[in-house]
Tab-separated table of C-alpha atoms in Angstrom:
chain	number	residue	atom	x	y	z
A	1	MET	CA	0.000	0.000	0.000
A	2	THR	CA	1.297	3.460	-0.871
A	3	VAL	CA	1.038	6.073	1.864
A	4	PHE	CA	0.998	9.809	1.159
A	5	PHE	CA	2.534	12.390	3.511
A	6	GLY	CA	1.244	15.705	2.249
A	7	ASP	CA	2.835	16.211	-1.159
A	8	PHE	CA	5.399	13.481	-0.539
A	9	LYS	CA	4.947	9.863	-1.533
A	10	ASP	CA	6.811	7.159	0.404
A	11	PHE	CA	8.584	4.272	-1.295
A	12	SER	CA	7.306	1.358	0.790
A	13	HIS	CA	6.261	-0.495	-2.375
A	14	LEU	CA	9.863	-0.700	-3.629
A	15	ASP	CA	12.059	-3.720	-2.890
A	16	LEU	CA	15.267	-2.160	-1.562
A	17	HIS	CA	16.962	-5.453	-0.678
A	18	PRO	CA	19.010	-5.588	-3.903
A	19	LEU	CA	20.670	-2.318	-2.887
A	20	ALA	CA	22.219	-3.990	0.155
A	21	ALA	CA	24.647	-5.892	-2.040
A	22	ALA	CA	24.538	-4.190	-5.415
A	23	ASP	CA	28.297	-4.305	-5.918
A	24	ALA	CA	29.646	-7.461	-7.628
A	25	HIS	CA	32.597	-7.565	-5.198
A	26	GLU	CA	30.304	-7.503	-2.193
A	27	GLN	CA	27.962	-10.090	-3.695
A	28	ALA	CA	30.914	-12.412	-4.350
A	29	GLN	CA	32.123	-11.975	-0.764
A	30	ILE	CA	28.656	-12.892	0.537
A	31	ARG	CA	28.574	-16.057	-1.585
A	32	LEU	CA	32.114	-16.971	-0.499
A	33	ASP	CA	31.094	-16.539	3.154
A	34	ARG	CA	28.057	-18.764	2.581
A	35	ALA	CA	30.210	-21.449	0.952
A	36	ARG	CA	32.641	-21.332	3.899
A	37	ASN	CA	29.837	-21.487	6.485
A	38	SER	CA	28.131	-24.350	4.656
A	39	ALA	CA	31.386	-26.316	4.486
A	40	THR	CA	32.051	-25.719	8.185
A	41	THR	CA	28.558	-26.957	9.077
A	42	GLN	CA	28.960	-30.080	6.920
A	43	GLY	CA	32.568	-30.722	7.930
A	44	THR	CA	33.815	-30.495	4.336
A	45	LEU	CA	36.131	-28.219	2.379
A	46	PRO	CA	34.606	-25.041	0.893
A	47	ASN	CA	33.536	-25.214	-2.749
A	48	TYR	CA	34.087	-21.751	-4.229
A	49	HIS	CA	32.706	-20.793	-7.639
A	50	PRO	CA	35.398	-19.495	-10.061
A	51	TYR	CA	33.220	-16.455	-10.880
A	52	ASP	CA	33.133	-15.463	-7.204
A	53	ILE	CA	36.896	-15.864	-6.892
A	54	ALA	CA	37.433	-13.649	-9.953
A	55	ALA	CA	34.946	-11.012	-8.713
A	56	ALA	CA	36.536	-10.928	-5.251
A	57	ARG	CA	40.041	-10.541	-6.689
A	58	SER	CA	38.919	-7.877	-9.164
A	59	GLY	CA	37.124	-5.879	-6.476
A	60	SER	CA	40.146	-6.088	-4.184
A	61	TRP	CA	42.454	-4.723	-6.858
A	62	ARG	CA	39.960	-1.959	-7.618
A	63	ALA	CA	40.002	-0.973	-3.926
A	64	LEU	CA	43.797	-0.835	-3.930
A	65	ARG	CA	43.831	1.536	-6.902
A	66	HIS	CA	42.175	4.191	-4.764
A	67	ASP	CA	43.322	5.716	-1.524
A	68	GLU	CA	41.233	6.239	1.607
A	69	LEU	CA	39.525	9.275	0.092
A	70	GLY	CA	38.616	7.563	-3.163
A	71	ASP	CA	41.102	9.584	-5.246
A	72	LYS	CA	43.538	8.074	-7.697
A	73	GLN	CA	46.902	7.267	-6.145
A	74	PRO	CA	49.346	10.102	-6.886
A	75	GLU	CA	52.945	9.243	-7.721
A	76	ARG	CA	55.039	10.312	-4.740
A	77	LEU	CA	57.201	8.901	-1.984
A	78	GLY	CA	56.051	7.858	1.489
A	79	ARG	CA	55.447	4.506	3.148
A	80	ARG	CA	51.932	3.346	3.834
A	81	LEU	CA	50.157	0.446	5.478
A	82	TYR	CA	48.171	-2.190	3.659
A	83	LEU	CA	45.820	-4.926	4.788
A	84	LEU	CA	44.962	-7.977	2.687
A	85	THR	CA	42.438	-10.770	3.279
A	86	PHE	CA	42.954	-14.166	1.672
A	87	GLU	CA	40.423	-17.000	1.446
A	88	GLY	CA	40.929	-20.691	0.762
A	89	ILE	CA	41.122	-23.743	2.945
A	90	VAL	CA	41.809	-21.207	5.691
A	91	ARG	CA	41.080	-17.467	5.820
A	92	TYR	CA	43.842	-15.130	6.917
A	93	ILE	CA	44.869	-11.492	6.879
A	94	LYS	CA	48.235	-9.922	6.134
A	95	VAL	CA	49.209	-6.560	7.628
A	96	GLY	CA	52.208	-4.865	6.070
A	97	MET	CA	53.943	-1.724	4.946
A	98	VAL	CA	55.040	-0.760	1.452
A	99	GLU	CA	57.573	1.884	0.495
A	100	GLY	CA	56.263	4.595	-1.792
A	101	ARG	CA	52.725	5.375	-2.797
A	102	THR	CA	52.931	4.510	-6.454
A	103	LEU	CA	50.505	1.945	-7.744
A	104	ALA	CA	53.452	-0.023	-9.139
A	105	ALA	CA	55.052	-0.445	-5.696
A	106	LEU	CA	51.803	-1.606	-4.126
A	107	ARG	CA	50.956	-3.819	-7.110
A	108	ASP	CA	54.309	-5.594	-6.922
A	109	ARG	CA	53.998	-6.233	-3.186
A	110	VAL	CA	50.436	-7.545	-3.412
A	111	ARG	CA	51.279	-9.738	-6.400
A	112	ARG	CA	54.052	-11.388	-4.383
A	113	HIS	CA	51.573	-12.097	-1.580
A	114	GLU	CA	49.014	-13.391	-4.080
A	115	HIS	CA	51.595	-15.738	-5.582
A	116	ALA	CA	52.492	-17.107	-2.143
A	117	ALA	CA	48.782	-17.521	-1.334
A	118	GLU	CA	48.079	-19.376	-4.593
A	119	ILE	CA	50.710	-21.966	-3.675
A	120	HIS	CA	48.526	-22.750	-0.647
A	121	GLN	CA	45.301	-22.599	-2.710
A	122	CYS	CA	44.179	-19.239	-1.312
A	123	PHE	CA	43.060	-16.119	-3.165
A	124	LEU	CA	42.662	-12.404	-2.455
A	125	VAL	CA	39.131	-11.414	-1.339
A	126	ASP	CA	39.581	-7.951	0.178
A	127	ALA	CA	42.209	-5.233	0.426
A	128	TRP	CA	42.884	-1.810	1.901
A	129	ALA	CA	45.811	0.624	1.717
A	130	SER	CA	46.377	3.876	3.601
A	131	GLN	CA	47.606	7.200	2.366
A	132	PRO	CA	51.345	7.652	2.945
A	133	CYS	CA	52.751	8.614	6.329
A	134	THR	CA	54.911	11.711	6.528
A	135	THR	CA	58.036	9.676	7.376
A	136	ASP	CA	59.194	6.084	7.129
A	137	GLN	CA	59.585	6.038	10.926
A	138	ALA	CA	55.927	7.045	11.398
A	139	ALA	CA	54.804	4.218	9.098
A	140	GLY	CA	56.950	1.763	11.050
A	141	ARG	CA	55.536	2.926	14.393
A	142	TRP	CA	51.971	2.693	13.063
A	143	GLU	CA	52.534	-0.823	11.759
A	144	ASP	CA	54.164	-1.932	15.036
A	145	ARG	CA	51.276	-0.563	17.107
A	146	VAL	CA	48.686	-2.267	14.891
A	147	LEU	CA	50.516	-5.596	15.119
A	148	GLU	CA	50.786	-5.256	18.913
A	149	ARG	CA	47.043	-4.612	19.139
A	150	LEU	CA	46.233	-7.598	16.907
A	151	ASN	CA	48.563	-9.776	19.005
A	152	THR	CA	46.321	-9.140	22.017
A	153	LEU	CA	43.572	-11.023	20.146
A	154	VAL	CA	45.678	-14.177	19.786
A	155	LYS	CA	44.088	-16.596	22.253
A	156	GLY	CA	43.261	-20.272	21.917
A	157	ASP	CA	42.697	-21.922	18.559
A	158	ARG	CA	40.306	-19.332	17.114
A	159	VAL	CA	42.899	-16.626	16.453
A	160	ARG	CA	46.496	-17.462	15.603
A	161	ARG	CA	49.461	-15.444	14.468
A	162	VAL	CA	51.854	-16.948	11.940
A	163	HIS	CA	55.160	-15.185	11.535
A	164	ARG	CA	54.951	-11.501	12.364
A	165	GLU	CA	52.255	-10.107	10.069
A	166	TYR	CA	49.877	-12.998	9.298
A	167	PHE	CA	46.781	-13.745	11.391
A	168	TYR	CA	44.191	-16.510	11.145
A	169	GLY	CA	40.724	-15.893	12.582
A	170	ILE	CA	40.742	-12.078	12.520
A	171	PRO	CA	38.219	-10.568	10.084
A	172	LEU	CA	39.190	-7.603	7.930
A	173	ASP	CA	36.794	-5.260	9.752
A	174	LEU	CA	38.413	-6.001	13.105
A	175	ALA	CA	41.891	-5.428	11.662
A	176	LEU	CA	40.710	-2.128	10.148
A	177	THR	CA	39.405	-1.135	13.572
A	178	ALA	CA	42.852	-1.806	15.039
A	179	ILE	CA	44.391	0.366	12.320
A	180	GLU	CA	41.977	3.207	13.038
A	181	LEU	CA	42.473	2.974	16.813
A	182	GLU	CA	46.236	3.335	16.405
A	183	ARG	CA	46.151	6.040	13.716
A	184	PRO	CA	45.755	9.038	16.085
A	185	GLU	CA	48.459	7.625	18.383
A	186	VAL	CA	51.194	8.060	15.761
A	187	ASP	CA	52.455	11.489	14.737
A	188	GLY	CA	52.903	11.477	10.988
A	189	SER	CA	50.165	8.962	10.182
A	190	PRO	CA	47.745	10.117	7.466
A	191	ARG	CA	44.810	12.019	8.928
A	192	HIS	CA	41.204	11.916	7.792
A	193	PRO	CA	39.953	15.356	6.743
A	194	GLY	CA	37.431	16.784	9.165
A	195	VAL	CA	38.414	14.439	12.010
A	196	VAL	CA	39.729	16.101	15.166
A	197	TYR	CA	42.575	14.150	16.739
A	198	GLN	CA	43.196	14.665	20.457
A	199	GLU	CA	46.862	15.461	21.091
């Protein structure tokens, strides 16, 4: 039923559910999550559709081609943090730092991680990269603080750390929260416009 509010018509008759996952990358991630959950319930290995793998990888690379503000990456120096999520028999994240802000530097680093993941039958499903820090030391401090915070989550079998920068059982959103919590603690980390940082 359509309801009128004065001169304004509401949109209760429209099905807005497709808008919740209109992006192909997001839709692929949802289907990959469902396949993982189904396999866990049945005690089998996940069966991922090749289309979903391709859409997840493509969307991840598209995200890496833009910085936090959605602008194209300018060519200039400055280290920045990156966060990658890989899916396969196991799901894991990789937190790291790359020198320079050029797309080529980031592309080369991520490709190396993708190659290593493929050897273990994993693939890239999500990615994030920061704007550059003002100094290499600031980037190093930011990365160290994020890794220390993530290390506090390592308990039992649910969350494990492998080597220094790899974590099993930590979702991307939680890792991004750790990054954001540590951002204002490091002088020289990239700031969000319009956000007031307490000094």
